[in-house]
Amino acid sequence: MKRIFLLAFLTLSTIASTLVLADKLTLKSGHPDSYIVKKGDTLWDISAFFLEDPWRWPKLWGANPQIANPHLIYPGDRLTLVFIDGQPRLVLKQHIKKGPEGRISDKGGPIPAIDLSLIQPYLVQNRIVDPEWLDGLPMILAGESPSRHHTVGDVVYINANLPVGEKLAVYQEGREFFDKENSDLLGQEIILTASGRVIESGDISKVQLLSNLRESKAGFKVAPVEDEALMSAYFIPKAAPETVPANVLAIEKDIREVGKLDIVYLDKGAVDGIDTGHVFGIYRNGETIVINSDGMPVSTIDRSAYDNLKAKISDDNAITMPDIFHGKLMVFKVFEKTSMAIIIANERPVRVDDKLVTPKTTELKGE
């Protein structure tokens, strides 16, 4: 019985030790002892100076009572690396400029996790919605101008009684997206073309266009501007969960390949646990090499019809190479079954059907 208790104790001790080690932060070789925050810095950038694994930046910041809200770090603040209970932590020494009366001068805005202003020009306000919801929306019938295309300042007619002053978004119907595995409908793309405000109510309401991204036409749908249509003011990057493998569902632009700062759609959304800030590693399937009759490897581009047949008939004749890393993307807008992401780094072009998985630490080094 004593042996059983001893074995149980040793087992629990081993598990506890493993958990403690797994929870420890590993500092990067040659890390600084302190850092002065500069304009344009992000929490992500700063953490990368200190940690081998920047994905774990919240632990470096969040457990520190001196940095209760790490989104309020300002240019000029000094961050000092200390150890609390054996764990590295960043503590804040505020940079305070004093005038003749000792008042704190303005230091500009706080440092966000990801500076939205840097990526805002590349983000788009498209949405993925339920087709039935879209069908129920009012639409543009015509405009005061005889032109078929309407832009900023134009007044358009809407086939609904809308309250004066209500702000509306104008959408063009886009593509329907389907799950490639089971062909289930994932949603309907709608493309933001303009915004407007109701200036006269009635069975046919008048809406003046306030801004436009592209020309609007008769048949385009209108919907109230709602909170869920807007994006977060800042993004906290975090590794996507391992249990949510995804794929690039579509490319926002009508092109075959995209790269850094381009927008793509993902085939996973809120029901799958996707959240804004989730970062995925982008991979392409490795090439399948066929061994020919001479025992020599033959690449895909050099295969003969006979080599292709051999690959289909027997796995012994075909060897799949490791998947190839193409880049990383970050989710910035989430819908029920899909989401939108911006490519934040790429080593190779990104295409539809590329695989998205939890990023590896090694992919972050040197960035």
Short mmCIF file of C-alpha atoms in Angstrom, two decimals:
data_model
loop_
_atom_site.label_atom_id
_atom_site.label_comp_id
_atom_site.label_asym_id
_atom_site.label_seq_id
_atom_site.Cartn_x
_atom_site.Cartn_y
_atom_site.Cartn_z
CA MET A 1 0.00 0.00 0.00
CA LYS A 2 2.88 2.38 0.85
CA ARG A 3 4.37 1.68 -2.56
CA ILE A 4 1.07 2.59 -4.23
CA PHE A 5 0.91 5.89 -2.35
CA LEU A 6 4.53 6.58 -3.17
CA LEU A 7 3.95 5.83 -6.87
CA ALA A 8 0.87 8.08 -6.91
CA PHE A 9 2.80 10.86 -5.20
CA LEU A 10 5.69 10.61 -7.66
CA THR A 11 3.27 10.56 -10.61
CA LEU A 12 1.42 13.65 -9.39
CA SER A 13 4.73 15.40 -8.69
CA THR A 14 5.93 14.65 -12.21
CA ILE A 15 2.69 15.96 -13.74
CA ALA A 16 2.84 19.09 -11.59
CA SER A 17 6.47 19.70 -12.55
CA THR A 18 5.61 19.27 -16.22
CA LEU A 19 2.76 21.76 -15.96
CA VAL A 20 5.00 24.27 -14.19
CA LEU A 21 7.69 23.95 -16.84
CA ALA A 22 5.12 24.26 -19.63
CA ASP A 23 3.80 27.42 -17.98
CA LYS A 24 7.22 29.09 -17.72
CA LEU A 25 8.12 31.90 -20.06
CA THR A 26 11.38 31.51 -21.97
CA LEU A 27 13.33 34.72 -22.46
CA LYS A 28 15.13 35.35 -25.71
CA SER A 29 18.92 35.20 -25.65
CA GLY A 30 20.39 38.71 -25.48
CA HIS A 31 17.09 40.29 -24.39
CA PRO A 32 17.24 43.86 -23.02
CA ASP A 33 16.69 44.65 -19.34
CA SER A 34 14.42 47.56 -20.19
CA TYR A 35 12.72 49.14 -23.16
CA ILE A 36 11.53 52.66 -23.99
CA VAL A 37 8.20 52.60 -25.78
CA LYS A 38 8.30 54.37 -29.15
CA LYS A 39 5.51 55.73 -31.29
CA GLY A 40 4.25 52.98 -33.57
CA ASP A 41 5.17 50.16 -31.15
CA THR A 42 2.67 47.41 -30.38
CA LEU A 43 2.51 45.04 -27.43
CA TRP A 44 3.30 42.30 -29.92
CA ASP A 45 6.48 44.05 -31.12
CA ILE A 46 7.66 44.81 -27.59
CA SER A 47 7.11 41.25 -26.36
CA ALA A 48 9.15 39.91 -29.27
CA PHE A 49 12.23 41.71 -27.85
CA PHE A 50 11.97 39.64 -24.68
CA LEU A 51 10.28 36.29 -25.39
CA GLU A 52 11.22 33.26 -27.45
CA ASP A 53 7.49 32.66 -27.88
CA PRO A 54 5.73 36.02 -28.47
CA TRP A 55 2.34 34.27 -28.53
CA ARG A 56 2.58 34.19 -24.75
CA TRP A 57 2.86 37.96 -24.43
CA PRO A 58 -0.30 38.30 -22.24
CA LYS A 59 1.47 36.42 -19.44
CA LEU A 60 4.43 38.80 -19.64
CA TRP A 61 2.09 41.77 -19.22
CA GLY A 62 -1.19 40.68 -17.71
CA ALA A 63 -0.05 39.31 -14.34
CA ASN A 64 1.58 42.62 -13.45
CA PRO A 65 -0.56 44.87 -11.21
CA GLN A 66 1.43 47.90 -12.42
CA ILE A 67 0.15 47.29 -15.94
CA ALA A 68 -3.50 46.61 -15.11
CA ASN A 69 -4.49 47.66 -18.61
CA PRO A 70 -1.62 46.98 -21.05
CA HIS A 71 -3.51 48.88 -23.75
CA LEU A 72 -2.59 52.09 -21.92
CA ILE A 73 1.15 52.03 -22.60
CA TYR A 74 2.36 55.33 -24.06
CA PRO A 75 5.37 56.42 -26.13
CA GLY A 76 8.16 57.39 -23.74
CA ASP A 77 7.17 54.91 -21.01
CA ARG A 78 10.04 52.77 -19.70
CA LEU A 79 9.31 49.06 -19.35
CA THR A 80 11.68 47.19 -17.05
CA LEU A 81 12.10 43.43 -16.93
CA VAL A 82 11.89 42.01 -13.40
CA PHE A 83 11.26 38.58 -11.89
CA ILE A 84 8.23 37.94 -9.69
CA ASP A 85 8.11 34.48 -8.05
CA GLY A 86 10.74 33.38 -10.54
CA GLN A 87 8.71 34.47 -13.57
CA PRO A 88 9.71 37.35 -15.89
CA ARG A 89 7.38 40.34 -15.85
CA LEU A 90 7.42 43.82 -17.37
CA VAL A 91 6.87 46.68 -14.93
CA LEU A 92 6.04 50.18 -16.02
CA LYS A 93 7.90 53.36 -15.16
CA GLN A 94 5.81 56.12 -16.67
CA HIS A 95 7.47 58.86 -18.67
CA ILE A 96 6.00 62.11 -17.31
CA LYS A 97 6.79 65.48 -18.81
CA LYS A 98 6.08 68.33 -16.41
CA GLY A 99 5.37 71.94 -17.23
CA PRO A 100 6.02 74.95 -14.97
CA GLU A 101 3.04 74.01 -12.79
CA GLY A 102 3.90 70.30 -12.65
CA ARG A 103 1.04 69.14 -14.83
CA ILE A 104 1.34 66.02 -16.96
CA SER A 105 1.67 66.85 -20.63
CA ASP A 106 -0.05 64.92 -23.40
CA LYS A 107 1.97 61.98 -24.71
CA GLY A 108 -0.35 60.96 -27.54
CA GLY A 109 -2.55 57.89 -27.72
CA PRO A 110 -1.91 54.59 -25.92
CA ILE A 111 -0.09 51.69 -27.59
CA PRO A 112 -2.57 49.09 -28.84
CA ALA A 113 -1.92 45.39 -29.36
CA ILE A 114 -2.06 45.92 -33.13
CA ASP A 115 -2.12 49.52 -34.33
CA LEU A 116 -5.38 49.64 -36.27
CA SER A 117 -4.25 52.73 -38.19
CA LEU A 118 -1.53 50.65 -39.85
CA ILE A 119 -3.94 48.11 -41.31
CA GLN A 120 -7.17 50.13 -41.56
CA PRO A 121 -6.56 51.18 -45.21
CA TYR A 122 -6.41 47.52 -46.24
CA LEU A 123 -9.48 46.26 -44.37
CA VAL A 124 -12.85 45.99 -46.06
CA GLN A 125 -16.36 46.27 -44.63
CA ASN A 126 -17.87 43.36 -46.56
CA ARG A 127 -20.08 40.95 -44.66
CA ILE A 128 -21.23 37.34 -44.90
CA VAL A 129 -24.94 37.05 -44.14
CA ASP A 130 -27.90 34.69 -44.32
CA PRO A 131 -29.44 34.91 -47.84
CA GLU A 132 -32.95 35.02 -46.34
CA TRP A 133 -31.97 38.07 -44.25
CA LEU A 134 -30.60 39.72 -47.39
CA ASP A 135 -33.78 39.01 -49.36
CA GLY A 136 -35.81 40.82 -46.72
CA LEU A 137 -33.86 44.09 -46.97
CA PRO A 138 -35.23 47.13 -48.82
CA MET A 139 -33.40 48.20 -51.97
CA ILE A 140 -32.58 51.15 -54.20
CA LEU A 141 -35.31 51.65 -56.82
CA ALA A 142 -33.84 54.65 -58.63
CA GLY A 143 -32.40 58.10 -57.95
CA GLU A 144 -33.20 61.76 -58.50
CA SER A 145 -30.37 61.81 -61.02
CA PRO A 146 -31.18 60.15 -64.35
CA SER A 147 -27.85 58.30 -64.15
CA ARG A 148 -27.90 54.58 -63.46
CA HIS A 149 -24.89 54.99 -61.16
CA HIS A 150 -25.11 56.93 -57.90
CA THR A 151 -22.27 58.47 -55.88
CA VAL A 152 -21.68 60.87 -52.96
CA GLY A 153 -24.33 63.60 -52.68
CA ASP A 154 -26.88 61.80 -54.86
CA VAL A 155 -30.38 61.12 -53.52
CA VAL A 156 -31.74 57.62 -54.06
CA TYR A 157 -35.22 56.16 -53.55
CA ILE A 158 -35.74 53.19 -51.19
CA ASN A 159 -38.83 50.96 -51.22
CA ALA A 160 -39.46 51.17 -47.46
CA ASN A 161 -40.72 53.63 -44.85
CA LEU A 162 -37.51 54.56 -43.03
CA PRO A 163 -37.09 56.99 -40.10
CA VAL A 164 -35.56 60.35 -40.95
CA GLY A 165 -31.95 60.58 -39.79
CA GLU A 166 -31.28 56.83 -39.83
CA LYS A 167 -27.85 55.99 -41.21
CA LEU A 168 -27.77 53.21 -43.77
CA ALA A 169 -25.17 51.03 -45.44
CA VAL A 170 -25.60 50.18 -49.12
CA TYR A 171 -24.57 46.68 -50.20
CA GLN A 172 -24.03 44.95 -53.50
CA GLU A 173 -24.78 41.24 -53.61
CA GLY A 174 -21.62 39.17 -53.99
CA ARG A 175 -20.77 35.47 -54.00
CA GLU A 176 -22.38 32.56 -52.21
CA PHE A 177 -19.93 30.45 -50.19
CA PHE A 178 -20.27 26.72 -49.62
CA ASP A 179 -18.50 24.22 -47.39
CA LYS A 180 -16.22 22.18 -49.66
CA GLU A 181 -16.66 19.03 -47.59
CA ASN A 182 -20.45 18.80 -47.37
CA SER A 183 -21.62 21.56 -49.77
CA ASP A 184 -23.59 23.29 -46.97
CA LEU A 185 -24.21 26.99 -47.56
CA LEU A 186 -21.92 29.08 -45.36
CA GLY A 187 -23.40 32.43 -46.30
CA GLN A 188 -23.86 35.19 -48.82
CA GLU A 189 -21.20 37.83 -49.40
CA ILE A 190 -22.40 41.44 -49.47
CA ILE A 191 -20.03 44.22 -50.56
CA LEU A 192 -20.26 47.67 -49.00
CA THR A 193 -20.61 50.31 -51.72
CA ALA A 194 -21.79 53.42 -49.86
CA SER A 195 -23.30 54.93 -46.74
CA GLY A 196 -26.26 57.27 -46.59
CA ARG A 197 -28.78 58.99 -44.34
CA VAL A 198 -32.57 59.08 -44.62
CA ILE A 199 -33.69 62.64 -45.43
CA GLU A 200 -37.39 62.00 -46.14
CA SER A 201 -39.75 59.22 -45.00
CA GLY A 202 -42.68 57.69 -46.82
CA ASP A 203 -43.70 54.56 -48.66
CA ILE A 204 -40.76 55.50 -50.85
CA SER A 205 -38.04 57.04 -48.65
CA LYS A 206 -35.28 59.37 -49.82
CA VAL A 207 -31.68 58.65 -48.83
CA GLN A 208 -28.74 60.94 -49.51
CA LEU A 209 -25.44 59.16 -50.06
CA LEU A 210 -22.75 60.40 -47.64
CA SER A 211 -19.78 58.37 -48.85
CA ASN A 212 -19.02 55.75 -51.44
CA LEU A 213 -16.44 53.05 -52.03
CA ARG A 214 -17.85 52.29 -55.46
CA GLU A 215 -20.89 53.35 -57.48
CA SER A 216 -24.31 52.20 -56.28
CA LYS A 217 -27.12 51.07 -58.59
CA ALA A 218 -30.79 50.12 -58.57
CA GLY A 219 -31.28 46.75 -56.88
CA PHE A 220 -28.54 47.27 -54.28
CA LYS A 221 -29.74 46.51 -50.75
CA VAL A 222 -29.71 48.87 -47.76
CA ALA A 223 -29.44 48.04 -44.06
CA PRO A 224 -29.05 50.06 -40.85
CA VAL A 225 -25.46 50.51 -39.71
CA GLU A 226 -25.22 48.20 -36.68
CA ASP A 227 -22.47 47.46 -34.19
CA GLU A 228 -21.89 43.96 -35.53
CA ALA A 229 -21.14 45.45 -38.95
CA LEU A 230 -18.25 47.43 -37.49
CA MET A 231 -14.75 46.28 -36.56
CA SER A 232 -12.90 46.29 -33.26
CA ALA A 233 -10.97 49.44 -32.40
CA TYR A 234 -7.91 47.30 -31.74
CA PHE A 235 -6.87 43.68 -32.11
CA ILE A 236 -5.08 41.49 -29.60
CA PRO A 237 -3.19 38.83 -31.62
CA LYS A 238 -3.39 35.32 -30.18
CA ALA A 239 -2.68 31.91 -31.62
CA ALA A 240 -5.76 30.24 -33.09
CA PRO A 241 -6.86 27.13 -31.13
CA GLU A 242 -5.41 23.84 -32.32
CA THR A 243 -8.89 22.31 -32.47
CA VAL A 244 -9.98 24.65 -35.27
CA PRO A 245 -8.27 23.76 -38.55
CA ALA A 246 -9.52 26.01 -41.32
CA ASN A 247 -8.98 26.82 -44.99
CA VAL A 248 -8.84 29.90 -47.16
CA LEU A 249 -12.38 29.93 -48.51
CA ALA A 250 -12.05 32.81 -50.97
CA ILE A 251 -9.99 35.88 -51.83
CA GLU A 252 -11.63 39.28 -51.44
CA LYS A 253 -10.11 40.51 -54.71
CA ASP A 254 -10.87 38.76 -57.98
CA ILE A 255 -7.33 37.45 -58.39
CA ARG A 256 -5.67 34.04 -58.10
CA GLU A 257 -2.93 34.77 -55.55
CA VAL A 258 -2.47 37.34 -52.80
CA GLY A 259 0.15 38.41 -50.29
CA LYS A 260 0.80 40.66 -47.31
CA LEU A 261 -2.05 43.02 -46.32
CA ASP A 262 -4.51 41.36 -48.72
CA ILE A 263 -7.88 40.13 -47.42
CA VAL A 264 -9.20 36.57 -47.51
CA TYR A 265 -12.28 34.72 -46.26
CA LEU A 266 -12.01 31.71 -43.93
CA ASP A 267 -14.39 28.74 -43.87
CA LYS A 268 -14.76 28.90 -40.08
CA GLY A 269 -16.61 31.42 -37.90
CA ALA A 270 -18.14 32.11 -34.50
CA VAL A 271 -19.82 28.69 -34.24
CA ASP A 272 -16.35 27.14 -34.57
CA GLY A 273 -14.82 29.29 -31.82
CA ILE A 274 -13.09 31.79 -34.13
CA ASP A 275 -12.52 35.22 -32.60
CA THR A 276 -11.04 38.53 -33.73
CA GLY A 277 -7.28 38.53 -33.27
CA HIS A 278 -6.88 34.81 -33.93
CA VAL A 279 -3.70 34.22 -35.95
CA PHE A 280 -3.26 31.22 -38.24
CA GLY A 281 -0.24 29.83 -40.03
CA ILE A 282 -0.89 29.42 -43.77
CA TYR A 283 0.29 26.19 -45.40
CA ARG A 284 0.13 24.60 -48.86
CA ASN A 285 -0.02 20.82 -49.27
CA GLY A 286 3.38 19.31 -49.92
CA GLU A 287 4.10 17.94 -53.38
CA THR A 288 3.53 14.23 -54.04
CA ILE A 289 6.64 12.57 -55.50
CA VAL A 290 6.27 9.39 -57.55
CA ILE A 291 8.96 6.70 -57.63
CA ASN A 292 9.36 5.51 -61.24
CA SER A 293 10.34 2.06 -62.53
CA ASP A 294 14.02 2.95 -62.18
CA GLY A 295 13.53 3.77 -58.51
CA MET A 296 14.03 7.50 -59.14
CA PRO A 297 11.79 10.24 -57.68
CA VAL A 298 9.71 12.16 -60.22
CA SER A 299 8.23 15.58 -59.36
CA THR A 300 4.69 16.58 -60.28
CA ILE A 301 5.70 18.72 -63.26
CA ASP A 302 7.81 15.89 -64.71
CA ARG A 303 5.28 13.10 -64.34
CA SER A 304 4.10 11.07 -67.28
CA ALA A 305 0.57 9.71 -67.58
CA TYR A 306 1.91 6.37 -66.37
CA ASP A 307 3.46 8.01 -63.29
CA ASN A 308 0.13 9.65 -62.45
CA LEU A 309 -1.61 6.29 -62.77
CA LYS A 310 0.93 4.67 -60.45
CA ALA A 311 0.34 7.38 -57.85
CA LYS A 312 -3.41 6.72 -57.90
CA ILE A 313 -3.13 2.93 -57.77
CA SER A 314 -0.61 2.49 -54.96
CA ASP A 315 0.53 4.62 -52.04
CA ASP A 316 3.81 2.73 -52.13
CA ASN A 317 4.73 4.57 -55.33
CA ALA A 318 3.79 8.05 -54.07
CA ILE A 319 5.43 9.98 -51.25
CA THR A 320 3.92 13.23 -49.99
CA MET A 321 6.37 15.93 -48.97
CA PRO A 322 5.82 18.07 -45.83
CA ASP A 323 3.36 20.95 -46.05
CA ILE A 324 4.97 24.26 -47.04
CA PHE A 325 4.67 27.39 -44.88
CA HIS A 326 3.33 30.38 -46.84
CA GLY A 327 2.64 33.00 -44.19
CA LYS A 328 0.35 34.14 -41.38
CA LEU A 329 -3.00 35.89 -41.24
CA MET A 330 -5.06 37.53 -38.51
CA VAL A 331 -8.85 37.43 -38.22
CA PHE A 332 -10.40 40.91 -38.01
CA LYS A 333 -14.10 40.20 -38.54
CA VAL A 334 -16.14 37.15 -37.54
CA PHE A 335 -19.50 35.96 -38.86
CA GLU A 336 -21.56 32.93 -37.88
CA LYS A 337 -19.92 30.35 -40.15
CA THR A 338 -17.14 32.34 -41.82
CA SER A 339 -14.66 35.09 -41.02
CA MET A 340 -12.39 37.62 -42.70
CA ALA A 341 -8.65 37.93 -42.17
CA ILE A 342 -5.73 40.07 -43.24
CA ILE A 343 -2.46 38.44 -44.31
CA ILE A 344 0.13 39.90 -41.91
CA ALA A 345 3.18 38.13 -43.35
CA ASN A 346 3.90 35.86 -46.28
CA GLU A 347 6.90 34.07 -47.72
CA ARG A 348 4.98 32.71 -50.71
CA PRO A 349 1.72 33.65 -52.47
CA VAL A 350 -1.53 32.61 -50.77
CA ARG A 351 -4.35 30.87 -52.66
CA VAL A 352 -7.85 29.53 -52.11
CA ASP A 353 -7.83 26.14 -50.27
CA ASP A 354 -4.54 26.84 -48.47
CA LYS A 355 -4.62 25.22 -45.04
CA LEU A 356 -4.78 27.29 -41.84
CA VAL A 357 -3.44 25.88 -38.59
CA THR A 358 -2.19 27.04 -35.20
CA PRO A 359 1.03 28.96 -35.90
CA LYS A 360 4.33 27.56 -34.73
CA THR A 361 6.74 29.57 -32.62
CA THR A 362 9.51 29.15 -35.20
CA GLU A 363 7.44 31.05 -37.75
CA LEU A 364 7.70 34.20 -35.64
CA LYS A 365 11.46 34.44 -35.33
CA GLY A 366 13.25 37.13 -37.22
CA GLU A 367 10.12 39.24 -37.85
#
